[in-house]
PDB file of C-alpha atoms in Angstrom:
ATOM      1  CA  UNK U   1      -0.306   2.095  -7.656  1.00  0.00           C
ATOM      2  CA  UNK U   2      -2.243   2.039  -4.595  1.00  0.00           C
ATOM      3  CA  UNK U   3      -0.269  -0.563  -3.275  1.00  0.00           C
ATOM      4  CA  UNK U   4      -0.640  -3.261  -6.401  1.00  0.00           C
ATOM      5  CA  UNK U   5       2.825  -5.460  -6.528  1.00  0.00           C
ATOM      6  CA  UNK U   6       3.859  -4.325  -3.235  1.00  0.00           C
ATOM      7  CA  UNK U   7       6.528  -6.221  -1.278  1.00  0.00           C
ATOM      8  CA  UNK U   8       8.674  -6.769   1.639  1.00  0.00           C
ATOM      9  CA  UNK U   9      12.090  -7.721   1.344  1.00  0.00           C
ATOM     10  CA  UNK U  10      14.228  -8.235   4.449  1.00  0.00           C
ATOM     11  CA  UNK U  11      17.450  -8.874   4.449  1.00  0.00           C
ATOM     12  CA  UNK U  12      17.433 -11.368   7.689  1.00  0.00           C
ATOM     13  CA  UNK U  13      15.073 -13.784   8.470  1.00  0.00           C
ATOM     14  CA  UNK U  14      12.713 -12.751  10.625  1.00  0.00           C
ATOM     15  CA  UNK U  15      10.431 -15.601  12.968  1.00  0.00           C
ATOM     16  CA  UNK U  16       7.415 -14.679  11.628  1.00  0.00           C
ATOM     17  CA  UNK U  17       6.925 -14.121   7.590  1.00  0.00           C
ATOM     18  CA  UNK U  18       4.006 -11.325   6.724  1.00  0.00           C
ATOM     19  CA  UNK U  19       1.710 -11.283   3.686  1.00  0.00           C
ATOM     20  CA  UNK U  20       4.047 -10.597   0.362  1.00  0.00           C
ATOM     21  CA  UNK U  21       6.795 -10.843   2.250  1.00  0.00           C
ATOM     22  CA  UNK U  22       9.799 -12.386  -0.387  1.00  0.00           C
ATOM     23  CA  UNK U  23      13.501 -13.378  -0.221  1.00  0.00           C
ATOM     24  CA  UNK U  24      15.972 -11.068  -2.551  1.00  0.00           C
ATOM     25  CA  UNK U  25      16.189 -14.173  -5.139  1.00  0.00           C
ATOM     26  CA  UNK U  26      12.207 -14.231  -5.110  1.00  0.00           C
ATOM     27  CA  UNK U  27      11.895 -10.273  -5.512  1.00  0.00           C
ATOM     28  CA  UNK U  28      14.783 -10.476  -8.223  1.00  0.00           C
ATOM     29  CA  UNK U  29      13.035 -13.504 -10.009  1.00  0.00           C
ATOM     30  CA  UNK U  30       9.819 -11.726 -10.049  1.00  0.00           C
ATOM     31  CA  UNK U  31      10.851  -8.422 -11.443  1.00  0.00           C
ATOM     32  CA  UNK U  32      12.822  -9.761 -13.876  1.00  0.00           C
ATOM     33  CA  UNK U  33       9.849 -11.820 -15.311  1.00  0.00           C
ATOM     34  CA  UNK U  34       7.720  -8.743 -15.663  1.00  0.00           C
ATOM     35  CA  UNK U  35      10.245  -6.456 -16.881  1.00  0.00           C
ATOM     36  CA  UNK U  36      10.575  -9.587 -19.502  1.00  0.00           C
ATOM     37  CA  UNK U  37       6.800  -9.647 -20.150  1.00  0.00           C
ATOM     38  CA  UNK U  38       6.569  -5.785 -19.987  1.00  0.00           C
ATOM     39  CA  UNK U  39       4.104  -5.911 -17.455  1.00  0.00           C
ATOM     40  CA  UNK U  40       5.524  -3.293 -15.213  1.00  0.00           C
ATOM     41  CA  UNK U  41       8.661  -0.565 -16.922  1.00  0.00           C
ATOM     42  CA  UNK U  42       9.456   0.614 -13.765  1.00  0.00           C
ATOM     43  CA  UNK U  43       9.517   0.648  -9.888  1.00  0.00           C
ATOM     44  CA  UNK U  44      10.135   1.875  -6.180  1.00  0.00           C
ATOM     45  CA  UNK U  45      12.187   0.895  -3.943  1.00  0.00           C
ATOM     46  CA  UNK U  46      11.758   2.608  -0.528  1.00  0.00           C
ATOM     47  CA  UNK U  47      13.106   1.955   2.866  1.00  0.00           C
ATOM     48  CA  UNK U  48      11.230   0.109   5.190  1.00  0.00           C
ATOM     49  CA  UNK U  49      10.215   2.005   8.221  1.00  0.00           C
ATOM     50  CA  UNK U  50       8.422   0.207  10.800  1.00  0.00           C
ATOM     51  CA  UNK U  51       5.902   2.888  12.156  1.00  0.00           C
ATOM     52  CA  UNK U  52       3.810   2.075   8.849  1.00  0.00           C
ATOM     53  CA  UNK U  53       2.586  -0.856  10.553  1.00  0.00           C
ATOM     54  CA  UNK U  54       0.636   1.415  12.250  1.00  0.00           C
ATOM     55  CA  UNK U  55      -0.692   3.081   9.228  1.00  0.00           C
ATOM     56  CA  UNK U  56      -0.330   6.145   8.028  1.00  0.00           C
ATOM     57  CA  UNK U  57      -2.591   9.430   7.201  1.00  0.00           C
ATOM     58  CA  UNK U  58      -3.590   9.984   3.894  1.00  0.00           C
ATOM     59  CA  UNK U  59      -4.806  13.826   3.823  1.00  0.00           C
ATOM     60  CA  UNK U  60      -6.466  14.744   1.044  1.00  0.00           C
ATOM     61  CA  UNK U  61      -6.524  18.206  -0.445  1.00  0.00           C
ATOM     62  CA  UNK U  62      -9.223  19.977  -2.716  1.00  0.00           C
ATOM     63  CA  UNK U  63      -7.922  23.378  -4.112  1.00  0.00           C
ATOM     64  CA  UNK U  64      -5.697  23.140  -1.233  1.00  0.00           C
ATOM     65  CA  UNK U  65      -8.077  22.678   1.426  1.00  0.00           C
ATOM     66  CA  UNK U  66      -7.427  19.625   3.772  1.00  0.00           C
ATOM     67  CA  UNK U  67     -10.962  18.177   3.243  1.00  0.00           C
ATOM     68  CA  UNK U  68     -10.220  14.580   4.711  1.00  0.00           C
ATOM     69  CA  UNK U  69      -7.950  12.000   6.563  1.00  0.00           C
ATOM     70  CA  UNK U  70      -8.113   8.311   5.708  1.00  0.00           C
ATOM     71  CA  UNK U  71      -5.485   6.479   7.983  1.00  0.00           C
ATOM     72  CA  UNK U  72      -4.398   3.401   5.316  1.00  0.00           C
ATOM     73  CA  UNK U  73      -2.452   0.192   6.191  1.00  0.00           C
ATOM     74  CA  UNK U  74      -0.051  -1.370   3.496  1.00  0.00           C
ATOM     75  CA  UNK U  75      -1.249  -4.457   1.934  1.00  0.00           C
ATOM     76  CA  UNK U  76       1.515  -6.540   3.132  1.00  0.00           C
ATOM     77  CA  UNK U  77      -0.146  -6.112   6.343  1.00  0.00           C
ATOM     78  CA  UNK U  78      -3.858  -6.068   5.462  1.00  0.00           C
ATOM     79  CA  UNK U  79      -6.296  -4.045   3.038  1.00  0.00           C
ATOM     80  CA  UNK U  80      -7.916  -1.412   5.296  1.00  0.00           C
ATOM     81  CA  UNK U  81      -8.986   2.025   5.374  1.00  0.00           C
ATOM     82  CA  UNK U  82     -10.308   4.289   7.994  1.00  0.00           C
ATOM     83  CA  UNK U  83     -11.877   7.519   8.349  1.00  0.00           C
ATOM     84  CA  UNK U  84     -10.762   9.726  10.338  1.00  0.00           C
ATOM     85  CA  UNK U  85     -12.309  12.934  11.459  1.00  0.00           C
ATOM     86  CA  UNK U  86      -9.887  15.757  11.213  1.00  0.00           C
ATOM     87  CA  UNK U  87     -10.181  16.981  14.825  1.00  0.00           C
ATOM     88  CA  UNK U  88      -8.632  13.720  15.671  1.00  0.00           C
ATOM     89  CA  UNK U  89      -5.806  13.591  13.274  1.00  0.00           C
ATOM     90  CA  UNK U  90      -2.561  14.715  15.034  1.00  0.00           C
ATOM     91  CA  UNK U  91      -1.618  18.200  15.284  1.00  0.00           C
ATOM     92  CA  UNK U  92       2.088  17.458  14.293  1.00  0.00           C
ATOM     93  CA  UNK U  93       0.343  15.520  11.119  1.00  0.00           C
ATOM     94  CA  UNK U  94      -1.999  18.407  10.275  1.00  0.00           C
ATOM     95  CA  UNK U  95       0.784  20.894   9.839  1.00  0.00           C
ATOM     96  CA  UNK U  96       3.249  18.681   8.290  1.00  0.00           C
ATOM     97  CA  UNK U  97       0.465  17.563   5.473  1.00  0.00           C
ATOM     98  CA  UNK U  98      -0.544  21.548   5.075  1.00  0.00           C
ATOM     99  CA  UNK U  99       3.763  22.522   4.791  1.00  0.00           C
ATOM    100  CA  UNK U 100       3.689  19.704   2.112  1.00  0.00           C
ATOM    101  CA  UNK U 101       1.033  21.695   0.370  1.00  0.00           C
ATOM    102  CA  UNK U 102       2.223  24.707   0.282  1.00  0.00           C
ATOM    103  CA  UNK U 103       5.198  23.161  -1.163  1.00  0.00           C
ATOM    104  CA  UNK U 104       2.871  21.933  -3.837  1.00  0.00           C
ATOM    105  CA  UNK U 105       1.467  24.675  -5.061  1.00  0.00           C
ATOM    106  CA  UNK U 106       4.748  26.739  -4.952  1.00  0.00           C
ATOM    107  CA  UNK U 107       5.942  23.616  -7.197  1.00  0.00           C
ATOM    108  CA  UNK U 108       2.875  24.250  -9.602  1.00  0.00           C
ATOM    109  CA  UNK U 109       2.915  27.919  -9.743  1.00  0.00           C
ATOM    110  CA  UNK U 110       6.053  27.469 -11.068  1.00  0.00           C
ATOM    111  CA  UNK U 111       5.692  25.028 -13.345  1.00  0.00           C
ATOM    112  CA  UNK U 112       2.377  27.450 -14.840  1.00  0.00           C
ATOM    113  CA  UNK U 113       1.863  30.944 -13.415  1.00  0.00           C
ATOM    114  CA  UNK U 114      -0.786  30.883 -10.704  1.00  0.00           C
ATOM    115  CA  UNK U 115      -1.629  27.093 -11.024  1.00  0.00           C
ATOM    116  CA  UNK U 116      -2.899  25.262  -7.660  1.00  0.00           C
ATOM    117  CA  UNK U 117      -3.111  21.840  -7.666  1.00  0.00           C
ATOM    118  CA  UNK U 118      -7.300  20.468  -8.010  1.00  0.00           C
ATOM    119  CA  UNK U 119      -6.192  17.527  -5.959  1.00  0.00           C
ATOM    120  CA  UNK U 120      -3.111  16.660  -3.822  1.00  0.00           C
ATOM    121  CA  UNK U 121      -2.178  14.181  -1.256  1.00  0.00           C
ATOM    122  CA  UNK U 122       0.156  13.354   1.038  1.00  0.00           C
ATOM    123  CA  UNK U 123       1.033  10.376   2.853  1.00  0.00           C
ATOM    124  CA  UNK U 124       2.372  10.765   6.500  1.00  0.00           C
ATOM    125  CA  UNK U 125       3.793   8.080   8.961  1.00  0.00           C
ATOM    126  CA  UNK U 126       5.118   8.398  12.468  1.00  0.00           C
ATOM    127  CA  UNK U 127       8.394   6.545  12.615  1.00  0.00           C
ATOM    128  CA  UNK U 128      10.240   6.016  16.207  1.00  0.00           C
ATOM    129  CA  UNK U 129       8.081   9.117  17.260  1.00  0.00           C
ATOM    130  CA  UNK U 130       8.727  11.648  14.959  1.00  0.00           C
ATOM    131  CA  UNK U 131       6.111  12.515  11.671  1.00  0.00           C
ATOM    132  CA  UNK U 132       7.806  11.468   8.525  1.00  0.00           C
ATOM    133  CA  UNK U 133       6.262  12.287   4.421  1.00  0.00           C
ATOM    134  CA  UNK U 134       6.332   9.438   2.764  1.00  0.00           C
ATOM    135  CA  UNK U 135       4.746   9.896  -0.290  1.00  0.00           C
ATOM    136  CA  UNK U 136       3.252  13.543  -1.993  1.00  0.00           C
ATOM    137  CA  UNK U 137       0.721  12.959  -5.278  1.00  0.00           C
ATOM    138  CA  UNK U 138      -0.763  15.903  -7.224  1.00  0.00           C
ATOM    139  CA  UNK U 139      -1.955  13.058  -9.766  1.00  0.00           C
ATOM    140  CA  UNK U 140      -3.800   9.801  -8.226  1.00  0.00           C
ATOM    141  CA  UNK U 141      -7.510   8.080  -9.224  1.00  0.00           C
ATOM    142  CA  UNK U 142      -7.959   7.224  -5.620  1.00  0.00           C
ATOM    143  CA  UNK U 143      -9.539  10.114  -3.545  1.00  0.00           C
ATOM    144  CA  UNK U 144     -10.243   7.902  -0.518  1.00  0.00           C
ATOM    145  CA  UNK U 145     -13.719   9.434  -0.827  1.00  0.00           C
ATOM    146  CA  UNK U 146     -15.554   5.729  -0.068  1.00  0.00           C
ATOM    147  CA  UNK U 147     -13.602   6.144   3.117  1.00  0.00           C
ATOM    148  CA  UNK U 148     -15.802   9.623   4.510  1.00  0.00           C
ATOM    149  CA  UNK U 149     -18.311   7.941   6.783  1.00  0.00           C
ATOM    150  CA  UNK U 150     -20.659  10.986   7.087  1.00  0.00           C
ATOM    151  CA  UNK U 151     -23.214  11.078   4.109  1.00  0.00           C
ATOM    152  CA  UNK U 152     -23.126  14.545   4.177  1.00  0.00           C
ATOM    153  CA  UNK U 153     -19.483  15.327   4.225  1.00  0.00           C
ATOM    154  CA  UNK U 154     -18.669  12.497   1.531  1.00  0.00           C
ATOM    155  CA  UNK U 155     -21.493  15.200  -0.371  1.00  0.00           C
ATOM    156  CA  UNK U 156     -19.640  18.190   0.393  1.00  0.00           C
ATOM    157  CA  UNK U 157     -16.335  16.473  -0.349  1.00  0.00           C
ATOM    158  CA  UNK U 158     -18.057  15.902  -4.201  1.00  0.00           C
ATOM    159  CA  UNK U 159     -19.798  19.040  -4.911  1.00  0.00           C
ATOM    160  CA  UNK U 160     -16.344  20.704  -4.037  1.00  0.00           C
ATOM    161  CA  UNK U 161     -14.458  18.457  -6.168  1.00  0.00           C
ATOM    162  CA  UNK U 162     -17.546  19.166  -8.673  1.00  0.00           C
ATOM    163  CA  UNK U 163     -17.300  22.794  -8.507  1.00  0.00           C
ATOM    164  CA  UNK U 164     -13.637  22.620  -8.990  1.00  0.00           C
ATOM    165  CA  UNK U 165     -13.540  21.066 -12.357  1.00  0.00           C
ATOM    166  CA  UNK U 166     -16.379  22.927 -13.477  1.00  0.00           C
ATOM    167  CA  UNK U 167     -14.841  26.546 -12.919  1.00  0.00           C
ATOM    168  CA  UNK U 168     -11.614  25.562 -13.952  1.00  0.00           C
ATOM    169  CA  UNK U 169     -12.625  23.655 -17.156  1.00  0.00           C
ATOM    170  CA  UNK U 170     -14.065  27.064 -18.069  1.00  0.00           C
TER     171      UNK U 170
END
């Protein structure tokens, strides 16, 4: 949930302590409390890898077209996005992200005959210098679209999503 109740939990001590980062008691405390007050029914756990320190590249799809790149940082580090033109996006990150949709839509069709995916996205990281998916969404209200700096590609990124709906809804 774009990042919402995200935490760190190490298992040693480490010398310096990073935003929401918790002891196992505290972690254990706090989910039990909201489990209690059914303000969560469920959650991840994933392994911490370090290269997300350094971000990783959200590439967003549109009718399986790699329309943009948003490289994101985890809250527990800080709240920024960036744009970030395609060109410059890693080639080992551009084929990765386009393997994971193809994936996708094979997952889709499928699930319903000749069904591609509106939207997709997939999260990449590079961990101890190797490309790693993290995360792979065909359903998310976050299209990173406040994160296209060019006017006119933000408008192009719209229309198509615009078009989209419009012949499909059909």
């Amino acid at each position: 949930g774009s990042g919402d109740n995200t935490f760190l939990v190490r298992l040693k001590s480490e010398k310096e302590k990073l935003k929401n980062e918790r002891s196992i008691l505290e972690i254990q405390s706090l989910f039990q409390q909201a489990f209690k007050d059914k303000k969560i029914t469920g959650l991840i756990i994933q392994p911490f890898f370090e290269g997300i320190s350094e971000g990783e590249y959200a590439c967003v799809f549109l009718d399986s077209e790699l329309t943009h790149v948003a490289k994101r940082y985890p809250g527990i580090f800080e709240t920024k996005k960036e744009p970030i033109e395609i060109l410059h996006v890693p080639k080992e990150v551009q084929q990765l992200a386009l393997d994971c949709q193809e994936a996708l839509v094979d997952i889709s069709d499928k699930i319903r005959k000749g069904y591609k995916p509106v939207y997709s996205r997939c999260d990449i990281i590079k961990n101890k210098g190797k490309y790693f998916l993290m995360e792979a969404e065909m359903a998310e209200p976050d299209l990173l679209i406040r994160t296209i700096s060019s006017p006119k590609k933000k408008s192009e990124v719209i229309g198509k999503l615009a078009r989209i709906i419009s012949e499909r809804s059909r």
